[in-house]
mmCIF file of N, CA and C in Angstrom:
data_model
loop_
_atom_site.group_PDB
_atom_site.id
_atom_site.type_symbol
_atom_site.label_atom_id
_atom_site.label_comp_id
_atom_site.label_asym_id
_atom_site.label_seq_id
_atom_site.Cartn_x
_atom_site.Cartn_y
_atom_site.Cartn_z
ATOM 1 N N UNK A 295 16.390 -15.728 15.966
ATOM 2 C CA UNK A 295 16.866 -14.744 15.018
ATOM 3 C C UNK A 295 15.778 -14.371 14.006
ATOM 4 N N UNK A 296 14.626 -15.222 13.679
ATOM 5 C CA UNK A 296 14.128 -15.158 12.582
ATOM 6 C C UNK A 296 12.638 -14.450 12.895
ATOM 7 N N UNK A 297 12.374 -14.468 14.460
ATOM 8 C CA UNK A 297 11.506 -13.524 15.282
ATOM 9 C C UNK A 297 12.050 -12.168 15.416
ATOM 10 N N UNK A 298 12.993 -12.016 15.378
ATOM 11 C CA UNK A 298 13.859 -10.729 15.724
ATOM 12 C C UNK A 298 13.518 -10.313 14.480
ATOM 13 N N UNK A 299 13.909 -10.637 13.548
ATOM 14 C CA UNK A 299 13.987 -9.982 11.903
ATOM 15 C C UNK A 299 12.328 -9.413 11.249
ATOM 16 N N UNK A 300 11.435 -10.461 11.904
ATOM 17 C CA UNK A 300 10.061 -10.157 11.491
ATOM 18 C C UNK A 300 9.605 -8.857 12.126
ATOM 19 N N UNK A 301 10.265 -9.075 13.636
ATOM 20 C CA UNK A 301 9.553 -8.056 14.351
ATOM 21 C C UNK A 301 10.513 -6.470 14.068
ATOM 22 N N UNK A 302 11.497 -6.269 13.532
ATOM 23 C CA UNK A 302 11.908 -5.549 13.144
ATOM 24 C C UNK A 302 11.543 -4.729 11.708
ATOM 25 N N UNK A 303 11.650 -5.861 10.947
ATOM 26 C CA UNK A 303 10.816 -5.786 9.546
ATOM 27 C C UNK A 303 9.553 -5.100 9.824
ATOM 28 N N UNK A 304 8.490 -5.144 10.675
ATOM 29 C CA UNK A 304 6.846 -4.979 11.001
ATOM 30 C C UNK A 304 7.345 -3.579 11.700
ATOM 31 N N UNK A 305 8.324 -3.196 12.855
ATOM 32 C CA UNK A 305 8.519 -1.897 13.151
ATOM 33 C C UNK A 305 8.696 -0.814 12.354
ATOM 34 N N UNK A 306 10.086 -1.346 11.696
ATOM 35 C CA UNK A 306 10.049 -0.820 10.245
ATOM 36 C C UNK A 306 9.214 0.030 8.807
ATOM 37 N N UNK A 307 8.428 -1.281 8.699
ATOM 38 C CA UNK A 307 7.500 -1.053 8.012
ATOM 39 C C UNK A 307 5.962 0.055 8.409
ATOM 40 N N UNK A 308 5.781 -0.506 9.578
ATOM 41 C CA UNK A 308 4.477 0.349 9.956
ATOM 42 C C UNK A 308 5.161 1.677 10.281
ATOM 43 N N UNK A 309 6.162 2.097 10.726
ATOM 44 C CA UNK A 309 6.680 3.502 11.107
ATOM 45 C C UNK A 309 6.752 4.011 9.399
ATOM 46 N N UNK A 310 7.548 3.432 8.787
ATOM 47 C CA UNK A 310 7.800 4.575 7.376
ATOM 48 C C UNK A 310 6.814 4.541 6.890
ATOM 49 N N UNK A 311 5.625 3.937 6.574
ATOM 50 C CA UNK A 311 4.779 4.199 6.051
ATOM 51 C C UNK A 311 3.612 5.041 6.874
ATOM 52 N N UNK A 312 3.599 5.052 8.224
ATOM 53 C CA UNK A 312 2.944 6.030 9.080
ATOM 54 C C UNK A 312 3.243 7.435 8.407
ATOM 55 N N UNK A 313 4.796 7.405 9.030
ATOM 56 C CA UNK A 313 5.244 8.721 8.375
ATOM 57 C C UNK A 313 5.219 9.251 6.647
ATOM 58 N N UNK A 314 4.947 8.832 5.706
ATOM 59 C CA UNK A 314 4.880 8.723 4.823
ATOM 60 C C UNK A 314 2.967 9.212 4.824
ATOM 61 N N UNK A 315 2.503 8.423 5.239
ATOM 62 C CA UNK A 315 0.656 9.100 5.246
ATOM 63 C C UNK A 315 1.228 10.740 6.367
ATOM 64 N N UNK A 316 1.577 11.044 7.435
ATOM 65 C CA UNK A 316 1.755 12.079 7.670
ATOM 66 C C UNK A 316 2.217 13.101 6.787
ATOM 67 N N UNK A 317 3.154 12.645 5.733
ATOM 68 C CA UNK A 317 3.573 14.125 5.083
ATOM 69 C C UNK A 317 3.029 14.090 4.008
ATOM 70 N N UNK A 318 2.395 13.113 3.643
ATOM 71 C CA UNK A 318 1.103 13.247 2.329
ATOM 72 C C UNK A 318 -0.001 14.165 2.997
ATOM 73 N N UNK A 319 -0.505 14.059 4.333
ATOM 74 C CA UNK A 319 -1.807 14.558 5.144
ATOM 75 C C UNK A 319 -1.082 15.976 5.283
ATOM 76 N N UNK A 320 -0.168 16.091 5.809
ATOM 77 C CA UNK A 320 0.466 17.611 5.886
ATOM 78 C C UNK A 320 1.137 18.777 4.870
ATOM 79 N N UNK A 321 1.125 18.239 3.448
ATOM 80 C CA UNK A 321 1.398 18.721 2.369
ATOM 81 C C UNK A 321 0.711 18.790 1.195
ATOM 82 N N UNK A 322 0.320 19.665 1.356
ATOM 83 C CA UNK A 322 -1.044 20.184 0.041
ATOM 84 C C UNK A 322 -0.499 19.742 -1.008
ATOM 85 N N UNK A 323 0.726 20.118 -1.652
ATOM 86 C CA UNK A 323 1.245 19.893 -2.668
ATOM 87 C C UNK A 323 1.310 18.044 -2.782
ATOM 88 N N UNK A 324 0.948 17.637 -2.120
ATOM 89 C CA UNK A 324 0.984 15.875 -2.378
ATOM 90 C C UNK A 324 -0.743 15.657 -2.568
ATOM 91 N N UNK A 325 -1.843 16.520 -2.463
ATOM 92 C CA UNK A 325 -3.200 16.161 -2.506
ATOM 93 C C UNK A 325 -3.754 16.276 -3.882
ATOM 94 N N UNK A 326 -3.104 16.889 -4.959
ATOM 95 C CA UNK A 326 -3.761 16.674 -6.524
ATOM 96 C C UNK A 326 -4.578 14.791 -6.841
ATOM 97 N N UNK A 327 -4.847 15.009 -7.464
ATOM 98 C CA UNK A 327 -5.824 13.609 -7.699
ATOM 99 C C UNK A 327 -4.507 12.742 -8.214
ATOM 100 N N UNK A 328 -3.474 12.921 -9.090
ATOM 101 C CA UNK A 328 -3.253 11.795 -9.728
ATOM 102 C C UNK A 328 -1.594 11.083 -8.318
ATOM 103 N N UNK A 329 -2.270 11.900 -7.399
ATOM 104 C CA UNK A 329 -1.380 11.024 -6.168
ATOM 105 C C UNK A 329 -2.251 10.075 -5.216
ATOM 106 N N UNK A 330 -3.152 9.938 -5.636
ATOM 107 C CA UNK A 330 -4.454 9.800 -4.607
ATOM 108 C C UNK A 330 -4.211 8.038 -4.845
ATOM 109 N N UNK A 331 -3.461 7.346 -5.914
ATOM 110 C CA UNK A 331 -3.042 6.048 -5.951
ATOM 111 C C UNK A 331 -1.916 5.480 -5.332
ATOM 112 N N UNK A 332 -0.629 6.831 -5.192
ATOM 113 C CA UNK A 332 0.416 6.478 -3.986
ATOM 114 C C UNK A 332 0.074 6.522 -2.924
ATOM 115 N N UNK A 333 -1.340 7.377 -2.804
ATOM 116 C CA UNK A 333 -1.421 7.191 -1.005
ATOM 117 C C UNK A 333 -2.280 6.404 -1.095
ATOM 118 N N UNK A 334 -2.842 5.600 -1.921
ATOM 119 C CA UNK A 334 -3.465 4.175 -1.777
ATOM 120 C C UNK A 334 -2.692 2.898 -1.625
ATOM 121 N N UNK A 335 -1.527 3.077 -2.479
ATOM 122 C CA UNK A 335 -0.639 2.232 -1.913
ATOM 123 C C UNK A 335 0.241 2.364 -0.968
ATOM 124 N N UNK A 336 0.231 3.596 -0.412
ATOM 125 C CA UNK A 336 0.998 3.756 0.727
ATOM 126 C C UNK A 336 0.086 3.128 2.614
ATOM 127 N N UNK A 337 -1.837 3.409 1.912
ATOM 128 C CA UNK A 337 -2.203 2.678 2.944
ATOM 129 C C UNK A 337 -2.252 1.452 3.008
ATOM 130 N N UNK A 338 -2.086 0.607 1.816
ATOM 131 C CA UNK A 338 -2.150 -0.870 1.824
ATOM 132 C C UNK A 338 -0.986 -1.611 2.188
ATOM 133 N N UNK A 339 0.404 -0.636 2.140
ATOM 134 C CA UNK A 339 1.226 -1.086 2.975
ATOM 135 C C UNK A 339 1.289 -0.934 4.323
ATOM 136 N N UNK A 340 1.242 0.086 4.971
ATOM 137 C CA UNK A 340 0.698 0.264 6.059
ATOM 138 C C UNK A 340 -0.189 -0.839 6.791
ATOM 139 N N UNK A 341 -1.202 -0.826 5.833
ATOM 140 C CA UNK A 341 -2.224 -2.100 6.916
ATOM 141 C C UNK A 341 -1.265 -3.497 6.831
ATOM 142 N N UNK A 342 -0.439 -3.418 5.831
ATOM 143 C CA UNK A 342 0.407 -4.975 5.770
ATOM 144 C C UNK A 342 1.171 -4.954 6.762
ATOM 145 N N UNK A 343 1.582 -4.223 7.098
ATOM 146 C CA UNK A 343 2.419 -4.047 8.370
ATOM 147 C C UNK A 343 1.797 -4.135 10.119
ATOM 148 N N UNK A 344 0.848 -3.585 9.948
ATOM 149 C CA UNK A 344 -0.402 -3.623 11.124
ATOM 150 C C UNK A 344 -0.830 -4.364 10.984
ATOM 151 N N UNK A 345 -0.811 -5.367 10.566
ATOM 152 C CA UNK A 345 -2.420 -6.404 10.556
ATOM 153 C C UNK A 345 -1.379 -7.976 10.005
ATOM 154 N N UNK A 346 -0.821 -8.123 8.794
ATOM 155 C CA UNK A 346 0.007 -9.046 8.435
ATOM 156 C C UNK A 346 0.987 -9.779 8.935
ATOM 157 N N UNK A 347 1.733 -8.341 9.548
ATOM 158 C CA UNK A 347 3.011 -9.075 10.257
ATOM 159 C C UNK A 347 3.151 -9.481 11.372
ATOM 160 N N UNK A 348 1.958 -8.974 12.297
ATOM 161 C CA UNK A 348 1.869 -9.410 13.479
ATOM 162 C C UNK A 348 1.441 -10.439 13.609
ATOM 163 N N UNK A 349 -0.056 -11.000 12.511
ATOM 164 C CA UNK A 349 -0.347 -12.284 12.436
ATOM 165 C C UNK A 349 1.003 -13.383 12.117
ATOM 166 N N UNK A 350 1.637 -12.705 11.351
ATOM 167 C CA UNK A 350 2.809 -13.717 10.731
ATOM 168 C C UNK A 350 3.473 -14.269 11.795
ATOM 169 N N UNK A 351 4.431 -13.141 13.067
ATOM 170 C CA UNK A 351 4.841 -13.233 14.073
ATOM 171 C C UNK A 351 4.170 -13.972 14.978
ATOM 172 N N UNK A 352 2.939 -13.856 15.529
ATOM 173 C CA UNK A 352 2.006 -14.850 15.710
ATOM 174 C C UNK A 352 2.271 -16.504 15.368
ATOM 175 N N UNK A 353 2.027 -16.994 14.630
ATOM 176 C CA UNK A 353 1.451 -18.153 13.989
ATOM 177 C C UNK A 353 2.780 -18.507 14.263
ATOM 178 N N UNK A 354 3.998 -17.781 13.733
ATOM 179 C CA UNK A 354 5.493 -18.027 14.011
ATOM 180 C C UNK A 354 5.796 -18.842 15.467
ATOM 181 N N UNK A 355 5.297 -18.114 16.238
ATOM 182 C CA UNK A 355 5.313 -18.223 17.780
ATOM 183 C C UNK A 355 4.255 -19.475 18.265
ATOM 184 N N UNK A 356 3.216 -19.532 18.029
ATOM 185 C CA UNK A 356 2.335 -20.925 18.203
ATOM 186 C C UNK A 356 2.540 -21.899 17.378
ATOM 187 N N UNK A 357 3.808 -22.054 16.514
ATOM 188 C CA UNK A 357 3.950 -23.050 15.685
ATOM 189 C C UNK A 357 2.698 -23.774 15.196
ATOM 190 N N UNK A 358 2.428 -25.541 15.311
ATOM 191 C CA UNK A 358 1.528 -25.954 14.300
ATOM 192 C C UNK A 358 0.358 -25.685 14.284
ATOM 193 N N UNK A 359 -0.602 -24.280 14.634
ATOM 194 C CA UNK A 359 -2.335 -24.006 14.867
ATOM 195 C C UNK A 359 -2.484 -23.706 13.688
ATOM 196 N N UNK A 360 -3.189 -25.180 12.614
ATOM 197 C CA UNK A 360 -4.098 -24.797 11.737
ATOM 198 C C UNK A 360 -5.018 -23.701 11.274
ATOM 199 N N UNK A 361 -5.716 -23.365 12.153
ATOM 200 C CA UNK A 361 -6.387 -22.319 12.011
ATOM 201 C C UNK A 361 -5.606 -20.940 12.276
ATOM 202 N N UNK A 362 -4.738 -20.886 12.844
ATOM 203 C CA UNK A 362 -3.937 -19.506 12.642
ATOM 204 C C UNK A 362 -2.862 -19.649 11.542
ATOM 205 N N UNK A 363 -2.956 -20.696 11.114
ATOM 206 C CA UNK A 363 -1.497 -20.992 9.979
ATOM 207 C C UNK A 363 -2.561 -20.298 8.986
ATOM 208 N N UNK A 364 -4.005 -20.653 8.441
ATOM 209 C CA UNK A 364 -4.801 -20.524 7.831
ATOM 210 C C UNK A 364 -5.633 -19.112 7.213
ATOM 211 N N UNK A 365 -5.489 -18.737 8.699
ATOM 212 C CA UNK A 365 -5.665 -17.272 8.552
ATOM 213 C C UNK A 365 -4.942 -16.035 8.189
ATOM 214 N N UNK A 366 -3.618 -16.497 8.806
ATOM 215 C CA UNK A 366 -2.507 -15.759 8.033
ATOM 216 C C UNK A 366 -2.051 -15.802 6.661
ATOM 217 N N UNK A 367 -2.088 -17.197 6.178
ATOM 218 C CA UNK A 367 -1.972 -17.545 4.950
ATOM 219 C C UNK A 367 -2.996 -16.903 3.789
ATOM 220 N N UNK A 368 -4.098 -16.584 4.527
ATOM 221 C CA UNK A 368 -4.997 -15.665 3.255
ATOM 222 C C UNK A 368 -4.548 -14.143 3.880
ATOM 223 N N UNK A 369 -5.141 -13.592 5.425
ATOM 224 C CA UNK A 369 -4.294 -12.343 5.222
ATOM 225 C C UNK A 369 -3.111 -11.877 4.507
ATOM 226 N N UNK A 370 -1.758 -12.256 4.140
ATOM 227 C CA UNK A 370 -1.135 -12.591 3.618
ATOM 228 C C UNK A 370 -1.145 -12.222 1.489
ATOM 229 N N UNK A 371 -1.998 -13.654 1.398
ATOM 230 C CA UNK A 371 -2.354 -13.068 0.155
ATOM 231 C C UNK A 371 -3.207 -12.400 -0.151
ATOM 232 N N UNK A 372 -4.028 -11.397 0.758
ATOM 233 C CA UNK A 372 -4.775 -10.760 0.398
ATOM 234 C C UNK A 372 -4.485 -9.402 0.118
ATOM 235 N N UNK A 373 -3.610 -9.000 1.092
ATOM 236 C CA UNK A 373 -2.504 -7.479 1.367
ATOM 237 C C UNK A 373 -1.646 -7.551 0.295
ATOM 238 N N UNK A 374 -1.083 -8.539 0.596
ATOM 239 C CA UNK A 374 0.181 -9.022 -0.911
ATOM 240 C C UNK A 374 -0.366 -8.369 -1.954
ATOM 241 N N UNK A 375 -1.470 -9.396 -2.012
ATOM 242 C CA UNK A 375 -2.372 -8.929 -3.948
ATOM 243 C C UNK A 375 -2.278 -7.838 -4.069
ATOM 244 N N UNK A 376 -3.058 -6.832 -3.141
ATOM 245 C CA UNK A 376 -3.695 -5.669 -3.196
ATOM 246 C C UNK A 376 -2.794 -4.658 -3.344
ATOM 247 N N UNK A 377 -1.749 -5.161 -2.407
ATOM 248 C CA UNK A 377 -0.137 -3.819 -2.776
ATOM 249 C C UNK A 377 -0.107 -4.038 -4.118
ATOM 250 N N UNK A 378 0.621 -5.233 -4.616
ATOM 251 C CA UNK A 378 0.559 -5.715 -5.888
ATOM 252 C C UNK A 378 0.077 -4.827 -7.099
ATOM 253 N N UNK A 379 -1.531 -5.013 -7.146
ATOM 254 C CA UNK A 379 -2.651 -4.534 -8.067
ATOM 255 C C UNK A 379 -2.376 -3.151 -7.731
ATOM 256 N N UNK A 380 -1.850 -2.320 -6.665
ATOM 257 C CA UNK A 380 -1.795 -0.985 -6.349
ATOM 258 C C UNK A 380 -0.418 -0.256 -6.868
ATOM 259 N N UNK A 381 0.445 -1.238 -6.946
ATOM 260 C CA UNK A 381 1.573 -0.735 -7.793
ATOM 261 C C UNK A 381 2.144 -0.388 -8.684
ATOM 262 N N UNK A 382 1.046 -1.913 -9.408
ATOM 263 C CA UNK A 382 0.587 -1.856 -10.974
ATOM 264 C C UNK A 382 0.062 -0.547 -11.652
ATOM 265 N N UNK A 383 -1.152 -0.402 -10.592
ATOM 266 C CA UNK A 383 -1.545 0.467 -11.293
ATOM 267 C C UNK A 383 -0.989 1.630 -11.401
ATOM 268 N N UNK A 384 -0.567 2.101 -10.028
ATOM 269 C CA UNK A 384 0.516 3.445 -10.216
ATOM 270 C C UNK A 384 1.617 3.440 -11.427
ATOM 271 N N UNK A 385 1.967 2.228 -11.920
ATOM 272 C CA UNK A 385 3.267 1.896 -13.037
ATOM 273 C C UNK A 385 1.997 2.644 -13.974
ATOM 274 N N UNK A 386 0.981 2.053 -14.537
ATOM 275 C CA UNK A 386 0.200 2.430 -15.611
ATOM 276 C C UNK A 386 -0.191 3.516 -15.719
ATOM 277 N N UNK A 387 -0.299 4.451 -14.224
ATOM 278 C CA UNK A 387 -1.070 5.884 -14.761
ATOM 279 C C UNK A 387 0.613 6.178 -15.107
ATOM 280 N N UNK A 388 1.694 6.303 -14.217
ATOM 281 C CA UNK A 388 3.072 7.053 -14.371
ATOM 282 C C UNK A 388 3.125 6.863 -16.352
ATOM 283 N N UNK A 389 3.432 5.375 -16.429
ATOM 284 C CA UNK A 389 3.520 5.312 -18.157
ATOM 285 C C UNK A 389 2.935 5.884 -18.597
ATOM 286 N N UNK A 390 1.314 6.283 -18.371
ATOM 287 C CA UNK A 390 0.053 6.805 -19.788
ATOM 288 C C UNK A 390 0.597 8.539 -19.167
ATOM 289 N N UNK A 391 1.364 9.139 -18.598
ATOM 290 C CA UNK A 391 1.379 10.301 -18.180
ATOM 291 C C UNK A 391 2.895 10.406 -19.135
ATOM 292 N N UNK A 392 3.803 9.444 -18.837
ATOM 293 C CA UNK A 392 5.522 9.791 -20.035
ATOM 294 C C UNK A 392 5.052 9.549 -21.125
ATOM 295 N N UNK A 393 4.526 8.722 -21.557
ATOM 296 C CA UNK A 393 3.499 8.421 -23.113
ATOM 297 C C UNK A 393 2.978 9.211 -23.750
ATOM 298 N N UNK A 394 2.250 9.545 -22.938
ATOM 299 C CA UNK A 394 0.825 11.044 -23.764
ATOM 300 C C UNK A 394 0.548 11.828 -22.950
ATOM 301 N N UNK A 395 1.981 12.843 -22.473
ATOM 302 C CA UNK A 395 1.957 13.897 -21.724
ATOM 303 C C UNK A 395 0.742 15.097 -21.674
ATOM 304 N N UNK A 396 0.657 15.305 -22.880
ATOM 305 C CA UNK A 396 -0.175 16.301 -23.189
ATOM 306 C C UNK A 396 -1.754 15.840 -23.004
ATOM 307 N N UNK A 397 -2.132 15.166 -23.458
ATOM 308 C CA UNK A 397 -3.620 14.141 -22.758
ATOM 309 C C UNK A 397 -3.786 14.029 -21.153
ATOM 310 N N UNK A 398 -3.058 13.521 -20.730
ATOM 311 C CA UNK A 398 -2.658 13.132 -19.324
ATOM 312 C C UNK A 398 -3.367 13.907 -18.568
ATOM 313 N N UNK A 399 -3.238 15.155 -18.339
ATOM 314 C CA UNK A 399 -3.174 16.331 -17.304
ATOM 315 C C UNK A 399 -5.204 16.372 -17.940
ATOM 316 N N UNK A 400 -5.472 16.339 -19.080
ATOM 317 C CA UNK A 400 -6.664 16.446 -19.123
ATOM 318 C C UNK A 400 -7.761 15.149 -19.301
ATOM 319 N N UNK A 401 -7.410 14.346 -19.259
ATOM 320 C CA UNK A 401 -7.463 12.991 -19.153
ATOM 321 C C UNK A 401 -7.659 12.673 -17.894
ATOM 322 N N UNK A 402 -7.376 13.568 -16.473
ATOM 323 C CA UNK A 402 -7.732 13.184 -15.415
ATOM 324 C C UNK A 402 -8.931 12.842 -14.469
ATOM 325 N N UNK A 403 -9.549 12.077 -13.944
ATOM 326 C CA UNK A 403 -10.769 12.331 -13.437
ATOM 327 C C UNK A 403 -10.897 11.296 -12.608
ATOM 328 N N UNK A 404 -11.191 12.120 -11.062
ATOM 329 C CA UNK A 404 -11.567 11.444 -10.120
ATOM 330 C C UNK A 404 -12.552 10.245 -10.293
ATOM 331 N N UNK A 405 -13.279 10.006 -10.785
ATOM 332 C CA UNK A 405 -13.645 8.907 -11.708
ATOM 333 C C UNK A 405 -12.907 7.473 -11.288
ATOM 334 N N UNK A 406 -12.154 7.614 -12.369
ATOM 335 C CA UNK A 406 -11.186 6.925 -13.198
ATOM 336 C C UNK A 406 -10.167 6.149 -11.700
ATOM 337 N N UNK A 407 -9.867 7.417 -10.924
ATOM 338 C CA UNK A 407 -8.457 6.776 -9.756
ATOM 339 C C UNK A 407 -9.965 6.085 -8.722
ATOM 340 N N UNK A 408 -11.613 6.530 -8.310
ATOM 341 C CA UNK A 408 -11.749 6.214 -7.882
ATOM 342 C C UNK A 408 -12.552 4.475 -8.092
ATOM 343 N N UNK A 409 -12.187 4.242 -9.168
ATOM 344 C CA UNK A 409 -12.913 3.184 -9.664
ATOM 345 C C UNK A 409 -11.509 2.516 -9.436
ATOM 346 N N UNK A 410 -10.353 2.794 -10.150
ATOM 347 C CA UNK A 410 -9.312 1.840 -9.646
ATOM 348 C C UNK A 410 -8.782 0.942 -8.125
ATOM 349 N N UNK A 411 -9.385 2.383 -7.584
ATOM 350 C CA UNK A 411 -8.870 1.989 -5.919
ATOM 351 C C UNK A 411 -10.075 0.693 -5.395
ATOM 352 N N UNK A 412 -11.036 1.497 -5.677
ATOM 353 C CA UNK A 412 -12.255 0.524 -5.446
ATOM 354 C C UNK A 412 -12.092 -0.908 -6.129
ATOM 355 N N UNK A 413 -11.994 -0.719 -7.220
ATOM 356 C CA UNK A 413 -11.554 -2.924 -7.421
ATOM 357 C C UNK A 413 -10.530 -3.221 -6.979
ATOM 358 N N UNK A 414 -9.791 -2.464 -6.248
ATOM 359 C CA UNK A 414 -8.650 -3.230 -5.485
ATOM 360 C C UNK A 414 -9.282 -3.729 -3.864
#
C-alpha cells in the first residue's frame, strides 16, 4: 500500500507541475520578471518529483542498501531545502509588493530575482 501511494504521489506530482511549466511557457502574460520565482519554484518541484521520488521508491523497494538509503536521504534534503528557500522567498517578494505597493513595481530588477534563484 505504501508503494502504491509513493508511486502515485510521484505521478501526481511530476504531471501537475509539468503542466504547470507548460502554461507558464505558453502564456506571455505569466513571463513578467516578478513570476520568474514561481516558475522557479515550480521547477524545483518538478525535479522533486523526477529525481526524489523515484529514488525514494527505490531504496523503498531494496530495503536495507546503505548507500542508496544514503543517497536518497541527501537528495531528499536537498530538493526539500531548495523548494523550501523558494517559497520563502516568493512569501517575501508577494509581502514587500502588499507592503509598499507603490515601490514594488519600480523596485524591480532582474538583478535582484536573479541573485535569489542563484543562492538557492
Amino acid at each position: 500500500m505504501q508503494l502504491f501511494t509513493l508511486i502515485l504521489i510521484t505521478i501526481i506530482s511530476v504531471g501537475a507541475n509539468f503542466f504547470n511549466l507548460v502554461i507558464i511557457y505558453n502564456s506571455p502574460a505569466l513571463w513578467p520578471i516578478n513570476n520568474c520565482l514561481l516558475t522557479a519554484l515550480t521547477i524545483t518541484d518538478f525535479l522533486t518529483g523526477l529525481i526524489v521520488m523515484p529514488c525514494a521508491i527505490s531504496a523503498l523497494l531494496q530495503g536495507s542498501d546503505a548507500i542508496l538509503c544514503k543517497i536518497q536521504g541527501f537528495l531528499v534534503t536537498l530538493f526539500n531545502g531548495a523548494s523550501l528557500v523558494m517559497a520563502t522567498a516568493v512569501s517575501v517578494d508577494r509581502c514587500s509588493a502588499v507592503y509598499n505597493p507603490y515601490n514594488y513595481l519600480s523596485d524591480l530588477r532582474a538583478s535582484r530575482y536573479a541573485i535569489s534563484i542563484a543562492a538557492v
